[in-house]
Every structure is written in structure tokens, then in C-alpha cells.
Coordinates of C-alpha atoms in Angstrom, one line a residue:
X1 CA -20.1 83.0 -17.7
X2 CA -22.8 83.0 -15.6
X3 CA -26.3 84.2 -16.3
X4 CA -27.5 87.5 -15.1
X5 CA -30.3 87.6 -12.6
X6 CA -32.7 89.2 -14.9
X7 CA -32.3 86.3 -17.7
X8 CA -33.1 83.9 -15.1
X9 CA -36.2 81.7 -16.1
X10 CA -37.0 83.9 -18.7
X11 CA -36.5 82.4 -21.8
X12 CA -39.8 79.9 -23.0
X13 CA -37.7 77.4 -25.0
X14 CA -34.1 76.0 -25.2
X15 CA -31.8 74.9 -28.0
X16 CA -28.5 72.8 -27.1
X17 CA -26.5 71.7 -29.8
X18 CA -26.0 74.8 -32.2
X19 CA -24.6 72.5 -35.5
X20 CA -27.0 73.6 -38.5
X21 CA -29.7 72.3 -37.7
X22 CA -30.1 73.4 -34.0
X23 CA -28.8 76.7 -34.8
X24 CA -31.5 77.6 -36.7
X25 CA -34.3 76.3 -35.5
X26 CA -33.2 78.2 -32.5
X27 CA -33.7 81.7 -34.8
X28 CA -36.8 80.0 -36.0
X29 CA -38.2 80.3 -32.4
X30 CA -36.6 83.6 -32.5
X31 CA -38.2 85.0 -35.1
X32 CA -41.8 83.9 -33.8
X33 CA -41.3 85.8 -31.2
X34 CA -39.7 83.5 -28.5
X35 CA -36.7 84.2 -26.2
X36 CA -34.4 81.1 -26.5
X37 CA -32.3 79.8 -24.1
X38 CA -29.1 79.0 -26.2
X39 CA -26.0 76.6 -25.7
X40 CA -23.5 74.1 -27.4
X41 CA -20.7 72.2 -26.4
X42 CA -18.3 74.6 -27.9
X43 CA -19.0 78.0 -26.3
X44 CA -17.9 80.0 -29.5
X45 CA -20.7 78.6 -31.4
X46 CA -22.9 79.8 -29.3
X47 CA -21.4 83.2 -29.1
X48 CA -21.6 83.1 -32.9
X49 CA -25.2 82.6 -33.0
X50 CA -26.0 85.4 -30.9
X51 CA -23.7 87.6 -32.9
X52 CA -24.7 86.8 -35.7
X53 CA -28.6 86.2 -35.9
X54 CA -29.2 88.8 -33.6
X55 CA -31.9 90.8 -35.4
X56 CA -33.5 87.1 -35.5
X57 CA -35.0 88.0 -31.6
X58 CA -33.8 87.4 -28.5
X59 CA -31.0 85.2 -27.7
X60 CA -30.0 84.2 -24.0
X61 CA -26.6 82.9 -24.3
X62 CA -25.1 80.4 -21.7
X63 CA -22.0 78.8 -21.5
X64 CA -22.5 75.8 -18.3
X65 CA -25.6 73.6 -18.9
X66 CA -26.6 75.0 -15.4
X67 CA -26.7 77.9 -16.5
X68 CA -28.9 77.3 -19.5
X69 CA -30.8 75.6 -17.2
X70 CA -31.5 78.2 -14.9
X71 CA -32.7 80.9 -17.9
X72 CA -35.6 78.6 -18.8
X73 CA -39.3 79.5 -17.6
X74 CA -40.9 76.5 -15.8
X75 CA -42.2 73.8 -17.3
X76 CA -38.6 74.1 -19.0
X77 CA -38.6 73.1 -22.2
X78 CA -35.5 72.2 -23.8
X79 CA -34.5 71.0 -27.7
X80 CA -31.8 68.4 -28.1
X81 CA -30.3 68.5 -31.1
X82 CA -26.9 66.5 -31.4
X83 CA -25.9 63.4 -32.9
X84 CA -28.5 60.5 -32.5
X85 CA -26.9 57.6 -30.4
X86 CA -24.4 57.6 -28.0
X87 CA -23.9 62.0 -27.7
X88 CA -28.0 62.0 -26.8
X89 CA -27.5 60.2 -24.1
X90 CA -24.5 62.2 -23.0
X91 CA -26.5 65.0 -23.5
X92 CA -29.4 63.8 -21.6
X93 CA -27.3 62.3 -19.0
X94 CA -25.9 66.0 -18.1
X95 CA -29.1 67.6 -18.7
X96 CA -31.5 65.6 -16.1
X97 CA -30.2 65.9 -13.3
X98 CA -30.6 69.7 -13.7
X99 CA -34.1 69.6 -14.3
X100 CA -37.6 69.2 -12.1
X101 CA -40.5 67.3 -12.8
X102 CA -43.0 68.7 -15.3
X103 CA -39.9 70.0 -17.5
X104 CA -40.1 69.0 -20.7
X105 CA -36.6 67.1 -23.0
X106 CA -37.1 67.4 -26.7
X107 CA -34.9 65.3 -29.1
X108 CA -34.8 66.6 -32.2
X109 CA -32.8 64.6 -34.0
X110 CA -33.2 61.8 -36.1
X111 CA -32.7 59.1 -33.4
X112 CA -33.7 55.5 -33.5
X113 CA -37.6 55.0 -32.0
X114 CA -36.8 52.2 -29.9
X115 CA -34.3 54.5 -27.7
X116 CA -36.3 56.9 -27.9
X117 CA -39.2 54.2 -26.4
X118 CA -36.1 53.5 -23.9
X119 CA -35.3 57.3 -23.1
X120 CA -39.0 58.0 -22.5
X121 CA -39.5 55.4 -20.0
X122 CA -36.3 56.3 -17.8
X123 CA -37.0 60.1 -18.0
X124 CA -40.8 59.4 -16.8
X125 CA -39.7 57.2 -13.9
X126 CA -37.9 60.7 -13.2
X127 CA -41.4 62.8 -13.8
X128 CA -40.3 64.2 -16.8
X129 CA -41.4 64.7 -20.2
X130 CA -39.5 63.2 -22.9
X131 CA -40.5 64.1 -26.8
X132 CA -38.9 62.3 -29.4
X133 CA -39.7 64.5 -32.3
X134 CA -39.0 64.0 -35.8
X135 CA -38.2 67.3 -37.8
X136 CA -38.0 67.3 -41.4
X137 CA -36.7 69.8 -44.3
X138 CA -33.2 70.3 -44.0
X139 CA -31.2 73.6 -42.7
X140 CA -33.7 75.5 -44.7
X141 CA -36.9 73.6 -43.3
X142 CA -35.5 73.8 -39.9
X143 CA -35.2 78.1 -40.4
X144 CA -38.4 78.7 -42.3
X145 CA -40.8 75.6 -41.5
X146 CA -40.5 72.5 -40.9
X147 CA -42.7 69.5 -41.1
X148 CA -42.8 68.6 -37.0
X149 CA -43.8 65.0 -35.6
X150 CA -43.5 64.6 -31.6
X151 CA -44.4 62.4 -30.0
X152 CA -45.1 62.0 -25.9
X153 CA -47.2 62.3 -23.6
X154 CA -50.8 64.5 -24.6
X155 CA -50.0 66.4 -21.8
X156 CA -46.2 67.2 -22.8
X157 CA -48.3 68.1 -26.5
X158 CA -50.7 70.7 -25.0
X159 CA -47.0 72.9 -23.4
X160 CA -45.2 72.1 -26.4
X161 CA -47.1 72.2 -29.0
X162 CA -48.6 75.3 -29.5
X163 CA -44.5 76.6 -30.0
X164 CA -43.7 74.0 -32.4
X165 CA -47.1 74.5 -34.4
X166 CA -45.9 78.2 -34.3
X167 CA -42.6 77.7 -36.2
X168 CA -43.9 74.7 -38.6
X169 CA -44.5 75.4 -42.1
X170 CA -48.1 76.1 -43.0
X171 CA -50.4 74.8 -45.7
X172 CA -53.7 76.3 -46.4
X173 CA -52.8 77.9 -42.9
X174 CA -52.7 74.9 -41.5
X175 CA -49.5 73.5 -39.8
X176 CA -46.9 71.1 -40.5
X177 CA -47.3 69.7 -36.8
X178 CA -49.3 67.6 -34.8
X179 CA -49.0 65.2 -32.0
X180 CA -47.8 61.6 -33.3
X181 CA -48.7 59.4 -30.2
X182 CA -46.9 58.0 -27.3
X183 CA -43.1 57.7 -26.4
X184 CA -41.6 56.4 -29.8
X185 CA -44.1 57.0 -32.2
X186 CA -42.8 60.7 -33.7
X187 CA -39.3 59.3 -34.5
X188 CA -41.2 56.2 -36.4
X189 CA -43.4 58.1 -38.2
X190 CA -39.5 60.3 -39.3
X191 CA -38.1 57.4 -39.8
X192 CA -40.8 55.7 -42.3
X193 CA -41.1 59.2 -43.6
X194 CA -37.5 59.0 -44.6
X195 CA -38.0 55.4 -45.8
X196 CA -40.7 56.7 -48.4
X197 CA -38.0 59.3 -49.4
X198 CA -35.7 56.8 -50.2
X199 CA -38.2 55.0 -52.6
X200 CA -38.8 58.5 -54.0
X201 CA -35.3 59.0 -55.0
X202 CA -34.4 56.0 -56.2
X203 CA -37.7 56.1 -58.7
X204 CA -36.3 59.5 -59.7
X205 CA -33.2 58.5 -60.5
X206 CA -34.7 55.7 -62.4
X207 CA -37.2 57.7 -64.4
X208 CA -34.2 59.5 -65.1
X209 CA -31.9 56.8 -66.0
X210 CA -34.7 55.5 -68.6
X211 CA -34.9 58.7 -70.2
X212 CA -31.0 59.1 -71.0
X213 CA -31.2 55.5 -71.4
X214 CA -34.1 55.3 -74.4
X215 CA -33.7 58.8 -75.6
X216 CA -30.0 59.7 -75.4
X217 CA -31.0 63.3 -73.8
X218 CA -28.8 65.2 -72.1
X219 CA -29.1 65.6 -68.8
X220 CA -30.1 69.4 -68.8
X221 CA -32.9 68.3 -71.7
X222 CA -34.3 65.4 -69.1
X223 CA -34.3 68.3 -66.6
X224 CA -36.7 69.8 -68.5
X225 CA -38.9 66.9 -68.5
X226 CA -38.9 67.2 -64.8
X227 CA -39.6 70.7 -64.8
X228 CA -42.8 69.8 -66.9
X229 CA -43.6 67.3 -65.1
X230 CA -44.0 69.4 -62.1
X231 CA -46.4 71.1 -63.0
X232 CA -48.6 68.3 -62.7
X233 CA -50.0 65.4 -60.5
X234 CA -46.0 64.7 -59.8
X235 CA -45.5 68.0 -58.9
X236 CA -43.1 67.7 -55.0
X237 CA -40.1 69.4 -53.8
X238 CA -38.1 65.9 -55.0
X239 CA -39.1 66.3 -58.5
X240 CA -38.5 70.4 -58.4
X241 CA -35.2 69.9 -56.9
X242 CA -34.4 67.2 -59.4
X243 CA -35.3 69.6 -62.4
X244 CA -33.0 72.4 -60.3
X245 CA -29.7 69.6 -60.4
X246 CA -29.6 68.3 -63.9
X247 CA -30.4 71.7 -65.4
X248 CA -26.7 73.0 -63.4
X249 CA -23.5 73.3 -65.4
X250 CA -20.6 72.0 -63.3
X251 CA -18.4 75.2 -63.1
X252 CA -14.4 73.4 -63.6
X253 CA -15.6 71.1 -66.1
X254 CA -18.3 73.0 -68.0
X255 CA -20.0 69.5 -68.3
X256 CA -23.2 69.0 -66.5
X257 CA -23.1 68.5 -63.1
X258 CA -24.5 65.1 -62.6
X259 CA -22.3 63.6 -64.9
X260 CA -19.1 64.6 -62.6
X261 CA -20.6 63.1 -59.5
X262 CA -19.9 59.6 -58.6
X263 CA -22.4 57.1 -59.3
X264 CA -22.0 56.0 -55.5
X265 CA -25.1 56.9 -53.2
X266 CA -24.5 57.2 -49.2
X267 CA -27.2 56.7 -47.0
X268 CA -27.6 57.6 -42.6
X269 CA -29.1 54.4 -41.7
X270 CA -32.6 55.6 -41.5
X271 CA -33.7 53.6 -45.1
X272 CA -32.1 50.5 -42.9
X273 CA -34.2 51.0 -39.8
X274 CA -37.3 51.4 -42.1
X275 CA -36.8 48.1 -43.9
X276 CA -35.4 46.1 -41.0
X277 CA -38.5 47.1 -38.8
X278 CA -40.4 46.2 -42.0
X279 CA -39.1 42.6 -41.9
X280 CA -40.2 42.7 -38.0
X281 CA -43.5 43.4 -38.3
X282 CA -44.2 41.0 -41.6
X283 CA -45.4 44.2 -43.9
X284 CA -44.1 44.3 -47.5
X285 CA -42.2 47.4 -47.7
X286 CA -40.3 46.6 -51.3
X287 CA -40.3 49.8 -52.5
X288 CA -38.6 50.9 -49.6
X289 CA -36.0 48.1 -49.0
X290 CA -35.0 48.3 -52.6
X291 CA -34.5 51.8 -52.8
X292 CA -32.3 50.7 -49.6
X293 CA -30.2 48.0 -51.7
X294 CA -30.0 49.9 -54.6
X295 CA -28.0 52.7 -52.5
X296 CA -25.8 49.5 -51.0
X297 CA -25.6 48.6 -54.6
X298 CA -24.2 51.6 -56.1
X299 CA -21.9 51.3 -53.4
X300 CA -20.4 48.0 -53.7
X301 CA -17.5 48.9 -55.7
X302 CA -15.4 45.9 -55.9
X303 CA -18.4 43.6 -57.1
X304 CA -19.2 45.9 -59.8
X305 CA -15.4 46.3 -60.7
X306 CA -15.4 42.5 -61.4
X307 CA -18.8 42.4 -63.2
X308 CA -18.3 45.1 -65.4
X309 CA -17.4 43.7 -68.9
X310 CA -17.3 40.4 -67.8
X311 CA -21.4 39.5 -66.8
X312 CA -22.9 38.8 -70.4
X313 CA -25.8 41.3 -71.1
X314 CA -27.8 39.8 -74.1
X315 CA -30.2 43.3 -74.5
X316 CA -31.5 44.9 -76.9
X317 CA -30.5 48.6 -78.8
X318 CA -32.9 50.7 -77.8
X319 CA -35.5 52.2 -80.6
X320 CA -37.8 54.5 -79.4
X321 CA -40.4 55.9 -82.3
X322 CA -42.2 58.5 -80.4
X323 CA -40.5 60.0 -77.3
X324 CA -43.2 62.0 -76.1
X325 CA -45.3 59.0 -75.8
X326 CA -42.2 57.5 -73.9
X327 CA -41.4 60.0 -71.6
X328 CA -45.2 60.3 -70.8
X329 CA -44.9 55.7 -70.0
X330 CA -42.2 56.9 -67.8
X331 CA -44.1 60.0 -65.9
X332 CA -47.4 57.4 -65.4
X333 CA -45.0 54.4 -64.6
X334 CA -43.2 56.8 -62.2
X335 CA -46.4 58.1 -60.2
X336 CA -48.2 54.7 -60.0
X337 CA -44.7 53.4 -58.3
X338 CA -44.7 56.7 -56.3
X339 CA -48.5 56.0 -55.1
X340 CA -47.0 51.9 -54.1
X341 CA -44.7 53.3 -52.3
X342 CA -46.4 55.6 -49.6
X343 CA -49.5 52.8 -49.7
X344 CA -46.6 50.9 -47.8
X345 CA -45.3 53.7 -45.8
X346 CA -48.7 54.1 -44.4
X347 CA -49.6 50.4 -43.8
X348 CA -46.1 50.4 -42.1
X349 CA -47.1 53.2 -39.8
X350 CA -50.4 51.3 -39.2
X351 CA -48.7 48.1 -38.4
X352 CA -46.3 49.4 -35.6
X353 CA -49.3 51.9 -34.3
X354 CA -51.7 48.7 -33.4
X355 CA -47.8 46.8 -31.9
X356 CA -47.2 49.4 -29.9
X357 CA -50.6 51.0 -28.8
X358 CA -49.7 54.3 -30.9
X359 CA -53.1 55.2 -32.3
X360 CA -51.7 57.4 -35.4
X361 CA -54.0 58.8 -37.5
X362 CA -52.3 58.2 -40.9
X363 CA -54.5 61.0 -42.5
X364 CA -53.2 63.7 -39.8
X365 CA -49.5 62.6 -40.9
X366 CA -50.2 63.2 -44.6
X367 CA -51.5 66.6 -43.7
X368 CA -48.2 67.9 -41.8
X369 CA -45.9 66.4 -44.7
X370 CA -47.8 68.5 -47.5
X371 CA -45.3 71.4 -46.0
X372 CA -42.2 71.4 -45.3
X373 CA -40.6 68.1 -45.5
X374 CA -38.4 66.3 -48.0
X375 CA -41.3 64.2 -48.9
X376 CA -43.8 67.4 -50.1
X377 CA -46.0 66.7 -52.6
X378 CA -49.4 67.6 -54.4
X379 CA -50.5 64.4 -54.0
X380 CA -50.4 64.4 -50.0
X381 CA -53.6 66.0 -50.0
X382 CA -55.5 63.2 -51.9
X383 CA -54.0 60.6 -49.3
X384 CA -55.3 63.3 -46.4
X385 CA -58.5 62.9 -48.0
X386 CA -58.7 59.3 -48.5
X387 CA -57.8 58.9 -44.7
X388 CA -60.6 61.4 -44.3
X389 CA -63.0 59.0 -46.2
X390 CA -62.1 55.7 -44.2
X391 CA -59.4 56.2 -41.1
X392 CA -58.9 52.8 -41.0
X393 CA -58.5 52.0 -44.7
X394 CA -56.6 48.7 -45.2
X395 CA -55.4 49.7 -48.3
X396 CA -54.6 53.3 -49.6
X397 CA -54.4 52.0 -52.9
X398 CA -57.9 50.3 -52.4
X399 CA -59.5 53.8 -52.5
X400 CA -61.4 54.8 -55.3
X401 CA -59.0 58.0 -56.4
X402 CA -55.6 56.1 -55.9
X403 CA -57.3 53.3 -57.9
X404 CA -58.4 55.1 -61.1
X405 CA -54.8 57.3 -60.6
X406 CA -52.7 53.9 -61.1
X407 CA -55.1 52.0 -63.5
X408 CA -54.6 54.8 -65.7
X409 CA -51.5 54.6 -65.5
X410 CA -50.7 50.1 -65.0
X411 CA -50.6 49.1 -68.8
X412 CA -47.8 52.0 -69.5
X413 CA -46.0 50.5 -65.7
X414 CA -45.7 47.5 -67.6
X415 CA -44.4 49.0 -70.9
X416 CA -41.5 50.7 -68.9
X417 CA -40.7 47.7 -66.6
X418 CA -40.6 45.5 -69.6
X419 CA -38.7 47.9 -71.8
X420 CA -36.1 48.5 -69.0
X421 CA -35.8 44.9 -68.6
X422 CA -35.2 43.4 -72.1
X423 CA -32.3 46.8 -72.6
X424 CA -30.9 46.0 -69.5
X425 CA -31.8 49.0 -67.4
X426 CA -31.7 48.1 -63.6
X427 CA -35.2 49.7 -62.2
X428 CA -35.2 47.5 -59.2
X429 CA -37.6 49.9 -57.4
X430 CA -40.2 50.4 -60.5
X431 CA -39.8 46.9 -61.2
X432 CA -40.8 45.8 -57.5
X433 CA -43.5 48.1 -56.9
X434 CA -45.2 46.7 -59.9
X435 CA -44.6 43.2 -58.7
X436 CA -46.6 43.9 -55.5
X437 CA -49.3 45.6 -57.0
X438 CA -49.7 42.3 -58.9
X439 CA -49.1 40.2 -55.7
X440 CA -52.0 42.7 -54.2
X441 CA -54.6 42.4 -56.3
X442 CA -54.2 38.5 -57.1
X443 CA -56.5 36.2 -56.5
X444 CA -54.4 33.5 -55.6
X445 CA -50.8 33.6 -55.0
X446 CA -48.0 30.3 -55.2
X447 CA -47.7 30.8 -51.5
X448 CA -49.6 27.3 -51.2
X449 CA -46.8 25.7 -52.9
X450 CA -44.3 27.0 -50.1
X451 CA -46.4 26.5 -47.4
X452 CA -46.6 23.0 -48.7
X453 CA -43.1 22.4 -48.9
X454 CA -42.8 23.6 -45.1
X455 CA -45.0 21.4 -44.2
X456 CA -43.2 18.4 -46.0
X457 CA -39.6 19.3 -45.1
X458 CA -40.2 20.6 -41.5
X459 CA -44.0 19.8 -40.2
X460 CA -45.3 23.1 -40.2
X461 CA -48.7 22.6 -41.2
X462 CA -51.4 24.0 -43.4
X463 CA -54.6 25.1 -43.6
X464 CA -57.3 24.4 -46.2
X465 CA -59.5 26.3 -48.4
X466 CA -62.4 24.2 -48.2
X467 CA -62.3 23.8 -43.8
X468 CA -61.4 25.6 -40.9
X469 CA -58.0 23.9 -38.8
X470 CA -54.4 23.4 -39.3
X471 CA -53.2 20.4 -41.1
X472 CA -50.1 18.3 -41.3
X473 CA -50.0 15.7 -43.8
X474 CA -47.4 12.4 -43.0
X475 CA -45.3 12.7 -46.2
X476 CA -42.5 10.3 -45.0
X477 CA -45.3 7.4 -44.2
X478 CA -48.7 6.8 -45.6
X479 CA -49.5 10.7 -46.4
X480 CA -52.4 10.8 -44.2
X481 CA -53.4 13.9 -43.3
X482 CA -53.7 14.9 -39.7
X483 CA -55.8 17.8 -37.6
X484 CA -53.4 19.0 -35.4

């Protein structure tokens, strides 16, 4: 199939790669009113799409990548959205060659930011525009509104954006969607975004575990705990959504449903990437990492096949005299940890931004994930605003809301860490996230110690709290201390 003369260079924007997600974000630009250059591998997809969605808008179907090529207006603009890896690069390796200088490649998909950093760098030695973007909210995010994070060039950002603004979600009629910063820096911020998802989960699911745990509710009674609580300060799409599954009645079993699905959680790789760059840039993501091992955990079926009623447990039966005072430890325990885990997102995203000459603002990326994304929350708007307040705040739990918002809730934290600890209820997420916010706010931490054991066992120095330099002290000799 060739494309007829008249749909040459017509359509403003291009979708290749017509899986869920790329199918409809191409009727997203549809419905706002763009023509949009269509294609996928398989032709009958894309003959499907056009079938289908066709009161969506208009559709310009092509079946060659020349073709889809040639309908595109210049600057073309064209949207990636396969596999991350090794089908990218095919993609992009068929693609280029195609295109002029000035066009503009969008990846889509949830690809790693250092090859997107690599991708960047080979398609500008070619004088074109590459955009790593990060899109979050699912199939239904992707049709109705996304939360949008490209990144690129600000040049790329003034063709682009203006289209991906247009199909973003919108809060307060503002939209999910600004530019990120350079080359890599819109799949990091995805990717740390998805890292603060994990953490969110995983608290859920621990909030929840306490409450069946101390209570003995039922899973559609806890889900109307979380149907409460969304009404309030936790309010998010995670903790509507978690509300929507325990309330469901498995339909061959008659049981609830969560009690039919295996305790087993899968994971993309995106948590890894999140805590592996954490390690890389020294900043104490634990909320994030544990989240990741708890998943890894839950997952390791032949270790917990030879712990389980073997390990000795020595806990306590659980006795809980008021359970509305309980479930409200858990809902304060569970927001503190929530507000832990997003202060390390966003000093994350600060780290790698001053690396790698980004310059994200972290209150512009708050803003775009009030709408749209997994991540959604009422909440987003107080970090927005504490950004607002100080853009380089070192510490988001350092400002003065986030501060009276987890003091009010840090002696009932500890209630719920201790209580899950002595009855044996793993909460490795709460559990850490209070641990940092002690390690925070001490004054002096046992790091001393350590660094004075590297010093004795390897000559690794020290320095002193009473005078400036670096120290070694000659413990296998006289224990003089030397100014190196």
C-alpha cells in the first residue's frame, strides 16, 4: 500500500507501534483534533485501528515505514512506542535513515535513561531531535490524559510540546506536561516516578496487611477503610483503586478476590533501575529499594518454602482494644511513610539533575503528576507548593507543612512499626522509612565508628570534629595520628 498523493505530508504527528498503549494515544491525538500518521509492524493492526476508532479523527494508515514517512508534515514528528531495549533501536535504526534534519523521534516508552542519553547523542550527530519521553497512566491514561515528561532539546519542546500539552490530562486547567530537561532526563524523572510508585504499593499493601493482621477484617471491610480514607489527606488514584480491588467478589470462587491471587508480585525492572541509580549517586532511596526487595521477596518461592514452619517466630497474639484508634495509627503511619518516600524521589531527581546538568525543577514535576499518572495524589499539590516556596529545598520534609504533616503523625509511626514488629508482621517499607527519618533528623549518627574502623583495617582516613584535614591514625605502630 502506498500512500495517496493527497495524504502526503499531511498528517502533524505519527504513531508506530499500535500495541495498547500506542494505539491509543494515537486516537488521543485524534480526538484533539490531529491527523495521525499510523503504522505497526503487523499491517492488520493498523488496519484495525483505523476501522475501528474511526469516529476518533483522522487516521492516515500506512503499511512501509516509507510510506508513513512520507504522510508526515515537516518537522516530522514521530512517536515510538514498542518494547524498550533492543526493538527501539530496531525501530530507530529503520526509521532514521528516512528522515531529514529538524524531524523530530519520540520514544515513548518506558526505556532506560542512559540509552536514551546514548540515542540522543547519535540521532543529534545526524541533526535530529530525539525525545525520550516518559508517559504515565496506563491504556486509560494514554486515551484520556496522561501525565507527559519529555525530555530534549528546548527547541524540540517548543514543536512538540504544544501537541503533547494538548492530549495531557489537565488539573486546575493546567497540564500534565512540561519539558523535563536535556537528552535523558524525561525517562529519569519516569523512571523515579515509577520507583515512588513502587514505595506506594508496597506501603499499601502493608497498611493492609496490618489491618487483616490486628483486626481480623475481611478484605471487603479493610476496603472500606480505604474508601474512607480517601476522602482525606491520603486521597490518590493508588488508594481509590485499592478500595476498588478488595471490595471485588472473585466470580468462580465467590471469595474475595485478593484472597485468590498469589501472594507473588512481578515487577518491569523500572523499581531496579531506580534503586541501582540510587546506589550510584550515594542518595538514600530505602523506601524505594525496599519496596523493590519486598517484590523479589514475595517472589522467592523456594526460600520461603523452606522457612515456612521451620524459622521460630516468638510473637505475640495480637489484642487490639480500640480499632478505630488502630486503623487511624495505620492511616497517619501510612502518610508520614508516603511523605518519606517522595522526599527521596525528589532528592533523587535532584541528585542526577546537578550529575548530568539537567536543571529539573522538582516543583514543575509535582505539578504534571497531580493528573494523570499512577502516582496522583492530593498531596502533589502541597509538594508543588513547597517547591514554589524554596526551588532548591534540600529537604522536602524540611518544609514547614511536610513537617507538622509527619510530626503529627511520628509517635503513632512508631506505634505501628513496633506493633508490627513484636507480632511478626513484615513492614519492611514502613519500618525503613521510619528508620531514615530518624537517621535525618539525628544529631549524630554511629557513622564515626565505621569510618574509624576503615581507617584502622584499610587507611582510609578521617576527619575531625574539632579541625579541618583528613587524618590517619598508625594503629599497627605507636597510634600517632597523621595529617595526610
Amino acid at each position: 500500500m502506498s500512500v495517496p498523493s493527497s495524504a502526503v505530508g499531511t498528517a502533524q504527528i505519527g504513531v508506530t507501534g499500535l500495541a495498547v498503549m500506542g494505539r491509543n494515544l494515537a486516537r488521543n491525538f485524534a480526538r484533539h483534533g490531529y491527523t495521525v500518521a499510523v503504522h505497526n509492524r503487523t499491517f492488520a493492526r493498523t488496519q484495525s485501528l483505523v476501522a475501528d476508532h474511526a469516529a476518533d479523527g483522522t487516521f492516515v494508515p500506512s503499511e512501509s515505514m516509507a510510506d508513513f514517512v512520507a504522510s508526515l508534515e515537516r518537522p516530522r514528528k514521530v512517536v515510538i512506542m514498542v518494547q524498550a531495549g533492543a526493538p527501539t533501536d530496531a525501530v530507530i535504526a529503520e526509521l532514521v535513515p528516512l528522515l531529514e534534519p529538524g524531524d523530530i523521534v519520540v520514544d515513548a516508552g518506558n526505556a532506560h535513561f542512559p540509552d536514551t542519553v546514548r540515542r540522543e547523542a547519535a540521532l543529534r550527530e545526524a541533526g535530529l531531535h530525539f525525545v525520550g519521553t516518559g508517559v504515565s497512566g496506563g491504556e486509560e491514561g494514554a486515551l484520556n490524559g496522561p501525565s507527559i515528561m519529555p525530555g530534549g532539546t528546548a527547541e524540540s519542546y517548543a514543536s512538540l510540546g504544544p501537541i503533547l500539552e494538548a492530549i495531557s490530562a489537565k488539573v486546575d486547567g493546567v497540564p500534565c506536561c512540561t519539558h523535563v530537561g536535556p537528552d535523558g532526563a524525561g525517562h529519569f524523572v519516569k523512571m523515579v516516578h515509577n520507583g515512588i510508585e513502587y514505595a506506594d504499593m508496597q506501603l499499601i499493601a502493608e497498611a493492609y496487611d496490618l489491618l487483616r493482621a490486628g483486626l481480623g477484617a475481611t478484605a471487603p471491610e479493610i476496603g472500606e477503610v480505604f474508601a474512607a480514607w480517601n476522602t482525606g489527606d491520603l486521597e490518590s488514584y493508588l488508594i481509590e483503586v485499592t478500595a476498588e480491588v478488595l471490595s471485588h467478589t472473585d466470580a468462580a470462587t465467590g471469595r474475595p478476590f485478593v484472597d485468590v491471587v498469589a501472594d507473588a508480585a512481578e515487577q518491569k525492572g523500572t523499581g531496579r533501575w531506580t534503586v541501582q541509580n540510587g546506589l550510584d549517586l550515594g542518595v538514600p532511596i530505602t523506601g524505594i529499594a525496599e519496596a523493590t526487595f519486598a517484590r523479589a521477596l514475595s517472589g522467592s518461592a523456594p526460600q520461603r518454602a523452606a522457612a515456612r514452619g521451620v524459622l521460630p517466630a516468638d510473637t505475640l497474639e495480637w489484642n487490639v482494644p480500640d480499632p478505630g484508634a488502630f486503623i487511624e495509627d495505620v492511616r497517619l503511619a501510612l502518610y508520614a511513610s508516603k511523605v518519606v518516600a517522595y522526599s527521596q524521589g525528589f532528592d533523587q531527581i535532584a541528585a542526577a539533575s546537578a550529575q548530568h546538568g539537567w536543571d529539573i525543577d522538582r516543583g514543575a514535576m509535582a505539578r504534571i503528576w497531580r493528573g494523570g499518572c499512577i502516582i496522583r495524589a492530593r498531596f502533589l499539590d502541597r509538594i508543588t507548593q513547597a517547591y514554589e516556596r524554596d526551588a532548591h529545598l534540600p529537604l522536602l520534609l524540611a518544609d514547614p507543612y511536610f513537617t507538622a504533616a509527619v510530626a503529627n503523625g511520628v509517635a503513632a509511626w512508631r506505634r505501628v512499626v513496633a506493633a508490627a514488629a513484636v507480632h511478626g508482621v513484615p513492614t519492611p517499607a514502613f519500618s525503613s522509612s521510619l528508620a531514615y527519618y530518624d537517621g535525618v533528623r539525628a544529631e549524630r549518627l554511629p557513622a564515626n565508628l565505621i569510618q574509624a574502623q576503615r581507617d584502622f583495617f584499610g587507611a582510609h582516613t578521617y576527619r575531625r570534629t574539632d579541625r579541618d584535614g583528613t587524618f590517619h591514625t598508625d594503629w599497627s605502630g605507636d597510634r600517632a595520628e597523621q595529617t595526610w
